[in-house]
Amino acid sequence: MNLLPEWMDPQRAHAFYADALFLIPLLPFLGFLINALTRKGISRGASGGVACLAAALSFLWTLLSFSASAGGLADHVRLPDGSLCLVRDPAHPLHAVYGTWIEVGAFHCSFGLYMDQLSGLLALVVTGVGLLIHIYSMGYMGHDKAYARYFAYLNLFLFAMLVLILSDNLVLTFVGWEGVGLCSYLLIGFWYEDAAKASAGMKAFIFNRVGDLGFLLGIFTLLAVFGTVDYVAPPRQLGTYRAPVIEPRLMKPTGQGGDVAQETLLMPENPGLLDYAKGLSLLAAPKATRPLRFSTPDGRIDLSRNLATRIFPDWFTLGTAMTLACVLLFVGACGKSAQLPLYAWLPDAMAGPTPVSALIHAATMVTAGVYMAARLHPLYLMSPEAMHVMACVGGLTAIFAALCALTQTDIKKVLAYSTVSQLGYMFLGAGVGAFAFAIFHVVTHAFFKALLFLCSGSVIHAMSGEQDMRKMGGLRKQLPLTFITMFIGALALAGFPFFAGWWSKDAILAQVLARAHESHESIYYLLYVLAVVGAFCTAFYSFRLIGMTFFGTCRASAEVKQHIHESPPTMTTPLLVLAFLSAAGGVLWANSLPTFLNFPEPTQNANHPQVHHVNLVVTLVAAFGGILLALFLYAKNQKVPQPAQSKNVLVALSWNKFGVEAFYDKVVTTTFIILAEMLYLVVDVLIIDTLFVNGLGFATRATSGALRRMQSGVVNLYAAGILLGALAVLFFLLRG
Amino acid sequence: MLLTALIVLPLVGALPLLFARDQNAREAKGWAFLVSFVTFLVSLPLWFNFDPTGPLYQFVEKHRWISLPRLNMGFNLGVDGFAALMVLLTTFLMPIALLGSWNYIKERQKEFYIAMLVLEAAMIGVFAATDLFLFYVFFEASLIPMYLLIGIWGGENRIYATTKFLIYTVFGSLLMFVAILFVYHKTGSADFGITGLTERLAALRLRGTFSRTEEFWCFWAFALAFSIKVPIFPLHTWLPDAHVEAPTPGSVVLAGILLKMGGYGFLRFIVPFFPVASEHYAPLFATLCIVGIIYGSFMAFAQQDMKKLIAYSSVAHLGTCMLGIFSYRIEGVQGGMYQMLSHGISTSALFLLVGMLYERTHSRAIAYYGGIAKVVPVFTVCFIVVTLSSIGLPLTNGFVGEFTCLMGAFFREPWWGVLGGLGVILGAVYMLFMVKSVFFGPLVRKSNLTLQDLDSRELSLLTPLLIMIFVMGVAPTLFFRRMQPAAEEFLDYAHTKKPLRAAAPEVPQ
């Protein structure tokens, strides 16, 4: 993977690409500015062209930078004993710091970008899939009035997403994190004249904000423990060439084998969060009971002056603090990646244009939570409890959303619940330590779910905006290209062998089973069973969708039927590319991804052949069973479901999403409104204002009104008063 | 002489207006704008010539003023990094506020502009004074024009609102005046210099002649005055009334600058003068701030009137800001200062925007609008940008202040950060509800079809604010660097760590 020209000195090329990383997010931002500032000034073709060009250039530059970061470089490192040793870095990251953003007290955070295998891979996916969806949008949004606004938002989204992925510290990641949330808000409510769509956008933003508070508090916790928000130490400056910061893992003299002993642990100056976590993981000392102010005797890891000891209770250990931080950050991930209980915004988010659903609410933004967990995986590995939480929430969400998807009749809603469910699988994988496979699933899911959404967009486009599958059917003849590509996407989603989704989902499920097998904890067996049932449901709803849409006879009205047409090439070309990736995109990395990403192998190693065989059989049975059953019911027998009227309790539960969304929409919202109104009327108006403030004024006036009576103008009374007063004075004088 | 010039300029500028014959002289607004703009230009050295690495107080001036045997008040001015920024905020917002009143004020125009210019002079004086008595004079002087602004050019219920505003504030500040005299007497009636008073009080405390009881009484007298000004829950009910009734420029000045005097008072006087009592009551005040954040947000959500909603959002935002200050952590204190500046920018912009709508339709009711985004797209974009800054979206000013305040609070006591952080969620709830109800959905009222989008005057007065929103969001170090010495000095006082520079003076028995 080295696209550098031969004549280019690898070290200088490396420095160059590191310095130029900023171009990757900047290009879409420029596209945004052009489209936002000119508004109606440029033609429709130009505004779409500018946006696509920005995405394309950004993709190209990501590709070049990524290949530069993958080249192996050697560096001399001075070991503690004074000897020089040559350290080979198989892939070393591009890292550039452009300046300080916020600096208060000991807190420091900079504008820095960092591209390693993980962020590089995801940046490629974002810009690549993003580019395809930009192109698709030129066709799909062709008739929309607010063409320039749409592309401005889309480019702004790419910018924010790239900042999220490429940032070199948690706070800058948070900038992207909130930025994509903003774009999501704007794009869900893109057709703002529809009040329901505007509300859906608002709902998404508020649910995300709940998660964001968790994210913020997680940042504070990590900051209190480690005193830094940087992922890794800032790049060292050696002349013009920035030497790579060597990871502690690599700190062994060449030629020596065995475990890295404490003596050879080399921490960079100003270590970042991941440096600390990796350094700590190399130490031999017992991990569970490390105190909050842990430090190694030689002071290479020094947490002795951290704030956490002052603000957290005495019983907090380093492990507890990590659990707290990781769980809080995971709350943020639950918001962004639509996990239970914060998932409810994502189905509503389908109010946005379909390409937006593909890009933001399936392929990229919603996977930001998984990216965050993978980015910080050394920290998560320090806290088994946080991993438990992640696995359980992920597993539950996977089955929950898969069950919800079974009865949906809106083609986009099926895919929305499917996305929630697939995100659950990713977190389940991350929770059992298979971070690399979680990222693998992020990538394959980006291919096939973007494909499915774009295909559904093509269908909706052909059906003049109709989204209800009960009014479709038999479309495979009129929309052959859409049918074939969507069929491929459904196969990938269902886990049909050798399609992209199969590789990654199978790998995750195998890891869950292996984990259960090794730990003998029943909860993991349960999670495995749930995940397999979920996989069956996935296969079922995927082909229910295919069956209802493409098979049988068309149930649309005559008028709609007349207009059914295959989409223009701008829309079908991206479908073909994504279909290819969905079919073949998994083979490439099937087994090499953990090594490629430089991630640790999950503890439960793949050395359980029987686990893999069992899992293979089970998942194949689930996938084929689901596919065949769905095709039998919906393609062969043409069943048209009416879930809203169904007497079946299970159907009703699935159709009503087990009451979760109604709970949010009715109970939470109503309580909030009533509470606000009550507080206002009772506390502010009645108690503070009427009772105290105006009461005080009234009391003053009443008192003065009473006292005023004394000034009655009757001289006799005044004389009596004077006499009484004089007597009183006399009395006191005599007494004294 | 820069600071004196800044105070005198608006006053001198008001003189010609005083002698203008015509009540509604057309030139009045132009002249007033010119005066305030020149004042802004003159104040720019406070930014460019202020040296963050130099002495704490810069642009120092000392003039004899009232010098009697036992009564020694100096016309002493000077600014530290934070006060300099507050003066700049004042001179920056004033021309914008005046431009915002261009078409709004139709009656008694010359009096209106006189009041505004006098107000500007008083506010600059408040932040520039280094003499406690002089500060008090300016502090009280700023009430008079504000009282008139609301009472004469206000809405229907203006008399109630302005009386409430005045009595609330004067009630607090009179008690404070008693405490000022007590402190002055206690420290030997030497002079009213703020630094001198602080050091003499510290010396007295060391010698045990400034008792805990005395300190606590004085603390409460000061704290009441400034808590009303901030306002801290439950002393906030004057604010929504005053805002709703005040004319747009009045609201801008009130929210943008006058409220900041409360936080300024805590930073400059209360904590340095009475560190023991302040430390003792910090948890109480932090709790009140947290209540203010959550409660203020709920109140904002319950409002039907846009101005009232923004007024209550100020209660919540300033709660965050004060929470940062009470954390006594450098992050929180600087964050609190930052939040004051940033709130001054965002909330002023919000009030201006609502004022522009009001000028067009004479309604501030949220329900009156709905779906106007299509009719006034540029206005909508501006409003949404300011909304995002108000709810603290990263890379806008709001985020930096909120983030650092909450960080300070979390570092002092994690629960403060957690509960105060609820404002992050609630802020989005009420602001986005307003945005949705006003701008999105189908057009509710046919008459709104003819709404005019922003004209060039309105756009040009909003532009500096919009620019500041992003400048403060992207390059906060420009500001933090200036505030840092002031914040460190504050923390030294707060932790009673400040070494005494002057020998303790003799105190009469």
PDB file of C-alpha atoms in Angstrom, chain A residues 39 100-107 111 171 174-175 178 182 185 192-193 195 198-199 202 205-206 209-210 213 216-217 220-221 223-224 307 310-312 672-673 675-677 679-680 683-684 688-689 693-694, chain B residues 160 164 168 234 236-237 295 298-299 301-303 308 312 329-331 334 373-374 377 388 391-395 399 403-404 406-407 410-411 414 421 424-426 432-433 436 440-442 473-474 476-477 480:
ATOM      1  CA  ARG A  39     -26.464  30.377  -1.976  1.00  0.00           C
ATOM      2  CA  THR A 100      -3.290  25.736  20.729  1.00  0.00           C
ATOM      3  CA  TRP A 101      -7.030  25.902  21.036  1.00  0.00           C
ATOM      4  CA  ILE A 102      -7.815  26.198  24.729  1.00  0.00           C
ATOM      5  CA  GLU A 103      -5.254  26.661  27.452  1.00  0.00           C
ATOM      6  CA  VAL A 104      -6.417  27.271  30.994  1.00  0.00           C
ATOM      7  CA  GLY A 105      -4.422  26.394  34.056  1.00  0.00           C
ATOM      8  CA  ALA A 106      -2.984  22.939  33.515  1.00  0.00           C
ATOM      9  CA  PHE A 107      -5.527  22.131  30.849  1.00  0.00           C
ATOM     10  CA  PHE A 111      -5.739  21.691  17.049  1.00  0.00           C
ATOM     11  CA  VAL A 171     -11.821  17.535  23.057  1.00  0.00           C
ATOM     12  CA  PHE A 174     -15.874  16.237  20.776  1.00  0.00           C
ATOM     13  CA  VAL A 175     -15.907  19.185  18.369  1.00  0.00           C
ATOM     14  CA  GLU A 178     -21.133  17.808  18.212  1.00  0.00           C
ATOM     15  CA  LEU A 182     -25.490  19.667  14.227  1.00  0.00           C
ATOM     16  CA  TYR A 185     -30.073  18.109  13.046  1.00  0.00           C
ATOM     17  CA  TYR A 192     -38.328  22.164   7.661  1.00  0.00           C
ATOM     18  CA  GLU A 193     -41.717  23.249   6.393  1.00  0.00           C
ATOM     19  CA  ALA A 195     -43.299  20.332  11.359  1.00  0.00           C
ATOM     20  CA  ALA A 198     -38.301  19.698  12.113  1.00  0.00           C
ATOM     21  CA  SER A 199     -39.294  17.978  15.357  1.00  0.00           C
ATOM     22  CA  MET A 202     -34.729  18.508  17.300  1.00  0.00           C
ATOM     23  CA  PHE A 205     -30.136  16.820  18.752  1.00  0.00           C
ATOM     24  CA  ILE A 206     -31.563  16.546  22.250  1.00  0.00           C
ATOM     25  CA  ARG A 209     -26.988  16.074  23.909  1.00  0.00           C
ATOM     26  CA  VAL A 210     -27.868  13.641  26.680  1.00  0.00           C
ATOM     27  CA  LEU A 213     -23.026  15.303  28.635  1.00  0.00           C
ATOM     28  CA  LEU A 216     -17.989  15.628  28.558  1.00  0.00           C
ATOM     29  CA  LEU A 217     -17.981  14.141  32.036  1.00  0.00           C
ATOM     30  CA  PHE A 220     -13.274  15.466  32.790  1.00  0.00           C
ATOM     31  CA  THR A 221     -12.689  12.169  34.559  1.00  0.00           C
ATOM     32  CA  LEU A 223      -8.411  14.680  32.650  1.00  0.00           C
ATOM     33  CA  ALA A 224      -8.552  14.402  36.424  1.00  0.00           C
ATOM     34  CA  LEU A 307      -6.458  15.671  40.753  1.00  0.00           C
ATOM     35  CA  ARG A 310      -8.600  14.935  45.647  1.00  0.00           C
ATOM     36  CA  ILE A 311     -12.048  14.774  44.153  1.00  0.00           C
ATOM     37  CA  PHE A 312     -12.958  11.103  44.135  1.00  0.00           C
ATOM     38  CA  PHE A 672     -41.200  17.845  31.294  1.00  0.00           C
ATOM     39  CA  ILE A 673     -43.750  20.323  30.011  1.00  0.00           C
ATOM     40  CA  LEU A 675     -43.042  20.311  35.403  1.00  0.00           C
ATOM     41  CA  ALA A 676     -41.820  23.453  33.680  1.00  0.00           C
ATOM     42  CA  GLU A 677     -45.246  25.096  33.713  1.00  0.00           C
ATOM     43  CA  LEU A 679     -42.530  25.350  38.508  1.00  0.00           C
ATOM     44  CA  TYR A 680     -43.070  28.619  36.717  1.00  0.00           C
ATOM     45  CA  VAL A 683     -42.325  28.888  42.415  1.00  0.00           C
ATOM     46  CA  ASP A 684     -41.626  31.916  40.266  1.00  0.00           C
ATOM     47  CA  ILE A 688     -41.103  34.328  44.860  1.00  0.00           C
ATOM     48  CA  ASP A 689     -42.921  37.106  43.093  1.00  0.00           C
ATOM     49  CA  VAL A 693     -41.401  40.438  46.279  1.00  0.00           C
ATOM     50  CA  ASN A 694     -44.831  41.961  45.814  1.00  0.00           C
TER      51      ASN A 694
ATOM     52  CA  TYR B 160     -44.026  47.924  37.373  1.00  0.00           C
ATOM     53  CA  LYS B 164     -39.177  46.358  40.608  1.00  0.00           C
ATOM     54  CA  TYR B 168     -34.540  45.129  44.023  1.00  0.00           C
ATOM     55  CA  PRO B 234     -34.003  33.033  44.000  1.00  0.00           C
ATOM     56  CA  HIS B 236     -33.853  36.665  39.776  1.00  0.00           C
ATOM     57  CA  THR B 237     -37.485  37.646  39.313  1.00  0.00           C
ATOM     58  CA  TYR B 295     -34.554  25.905  37.330  1.00  0.00           C
ATOM     59  CA  PHE B 298     -37.179  24.959  33.069  1.00  0.00           C
ATOM     60  CA  MET B 299     -38.455  28.516  33.393  1.00  0.00           C
ATOM     61  CA  PHE B 301     -38.910  26.346  28.557  1.00  0.00           C
ATOM     62  CA  ALA B 302     -42.212  27.420  30.092  1.00  0.00           C
ATOM     63  CA  GLN B 303     -42.220  30.876  28.476  1.00  0.00           C
ATOM     64  CA  LYS B 308     -38.689  36.269  28.611  1.00  0.00           C
ATOM     65  CA  TYR B 312     -34.466  33.102  31.871  1.00  0.00           C
ATOM     66  CA  ARG B 329     -10.124  26.429  40.377  1.00  0.00           C
ATOM     67  CA  ILE B 330      -8.179  28.354  37.784  1.00  0.00           C
ATOM     68  CA  GLU B 331     -10.093  26.599  34.997  1.00  0.00           C
ATOM     69  CA  GLN B 334     -11.148  31.867  33.928  1.00  0.00           C
ATOM     70  CA  ALA B 373     -37.665  30.512   7.845  1.00  0.00           C
ATOM     71  CA  LYS B 374     -38.833  30.493   4.257  1.00  0.00           C
ATOM     72  CA  PRO B 377     -33.827  33.096   5.299  1.00  0.00           C
ATOM     73  CA  LEU B 388     -25.935  27.447  18.530  1.00  0.00           C
ATOM     74  CA  ILE B 391     -26.238  26.371  23.584  1.00  0.00           C
ATOM     75  CA  GLY B 392     -22.503  25.996  23.489  1.00  0.00           C
ATOM     76  CA  LEU B 393     -21.709  24.290  20.233  1.00  0.00           C
ATOM     77  CA  PRO B 394     -17.937  23.739  19.935  1.00  0.00           C
ATOM     78  CA  LEU B 395     -16.024  26.309  17.902  1.00  0.00           C
ATOM     79  CA  PHE B 399     -18.677  26.135  24.275  1.00  0.00           C
ATOM     80  CA  PHE B 403     -16.682  23.723  29.037  1.00  0.00           C
ATOM     81  CA  THR B 404     -14.128  25.446  31.242  1.00  0.00           C
ATOM     82  CA  LEU B 406     -17.952  22.850  34.112  1.00  0.00           C
ATOM     83  CA  MET B 407     -14.407  21.534  34.164  1.00  0.00           C
ATOM     84  CA  PHE B 410     -16.022  19.040  38.242  1.00  0.00           C
ATOM     85  CA  PHE B 411     -12.486  19.440  39.536  1.00  0.00           C
ATOM     86  CA  PRO B 414     -17.617  16.093  40.625  1.00  0.00           C
ATOM     87  CA  GLY B 421     -23.831  19.932  33.171  1.00  0.00           C
ATOM     88  CA  VAL B 424     -25.956  21.462  28.449  1.00  0.00           C
ATOM     89  CA  ILE B 425     -28.986  19.296  27.741  1.00  0.00           C
ATOM     90  CA  LEU B 426     -31.685  21.652  28.962  1.00  0.00           C
ATOM     91  CA  LEU B 432     -34.302  24.447  19.892  1.00  0.00           C
ATOM     92  CA  PHE B 433     -37.963  24.371  20.825  1.00  0.00           C
ATOM     93  CA  LYS B 436     -38.531  25.081  15.821  1.00  0.00           C
ATOM     94  CA  PHE B 440     -39.920  25.765  11.130  1.00  0.00           C
ATOM     95  CA  GLY B 441     -43.129  24.036  10.238  1.00  0.00           C
ATOM     96  CA  PRO B 442     -45.767  25.453   7.914  1.00  0.00           C
ATOM     97  CA  GLY B 473     -14.790  29.981  19.831  1.00  0.00           C
ATOM     98  CA  VAL B 474     -11.687  29.286  17.786  1.00  0.00           C
ATOM     99  CA  PRO B 476      -9.921  31.663  23.102  1.00  0.00           C
ATOM    100  CA  THR B 477      -6.267  31.863  24.098  1.00  0.00           C
ATOM    101  CA  PHE B 480      -7.500  33.605  28.402  1.00  0.00           C
TER     102      PHE B 480
END
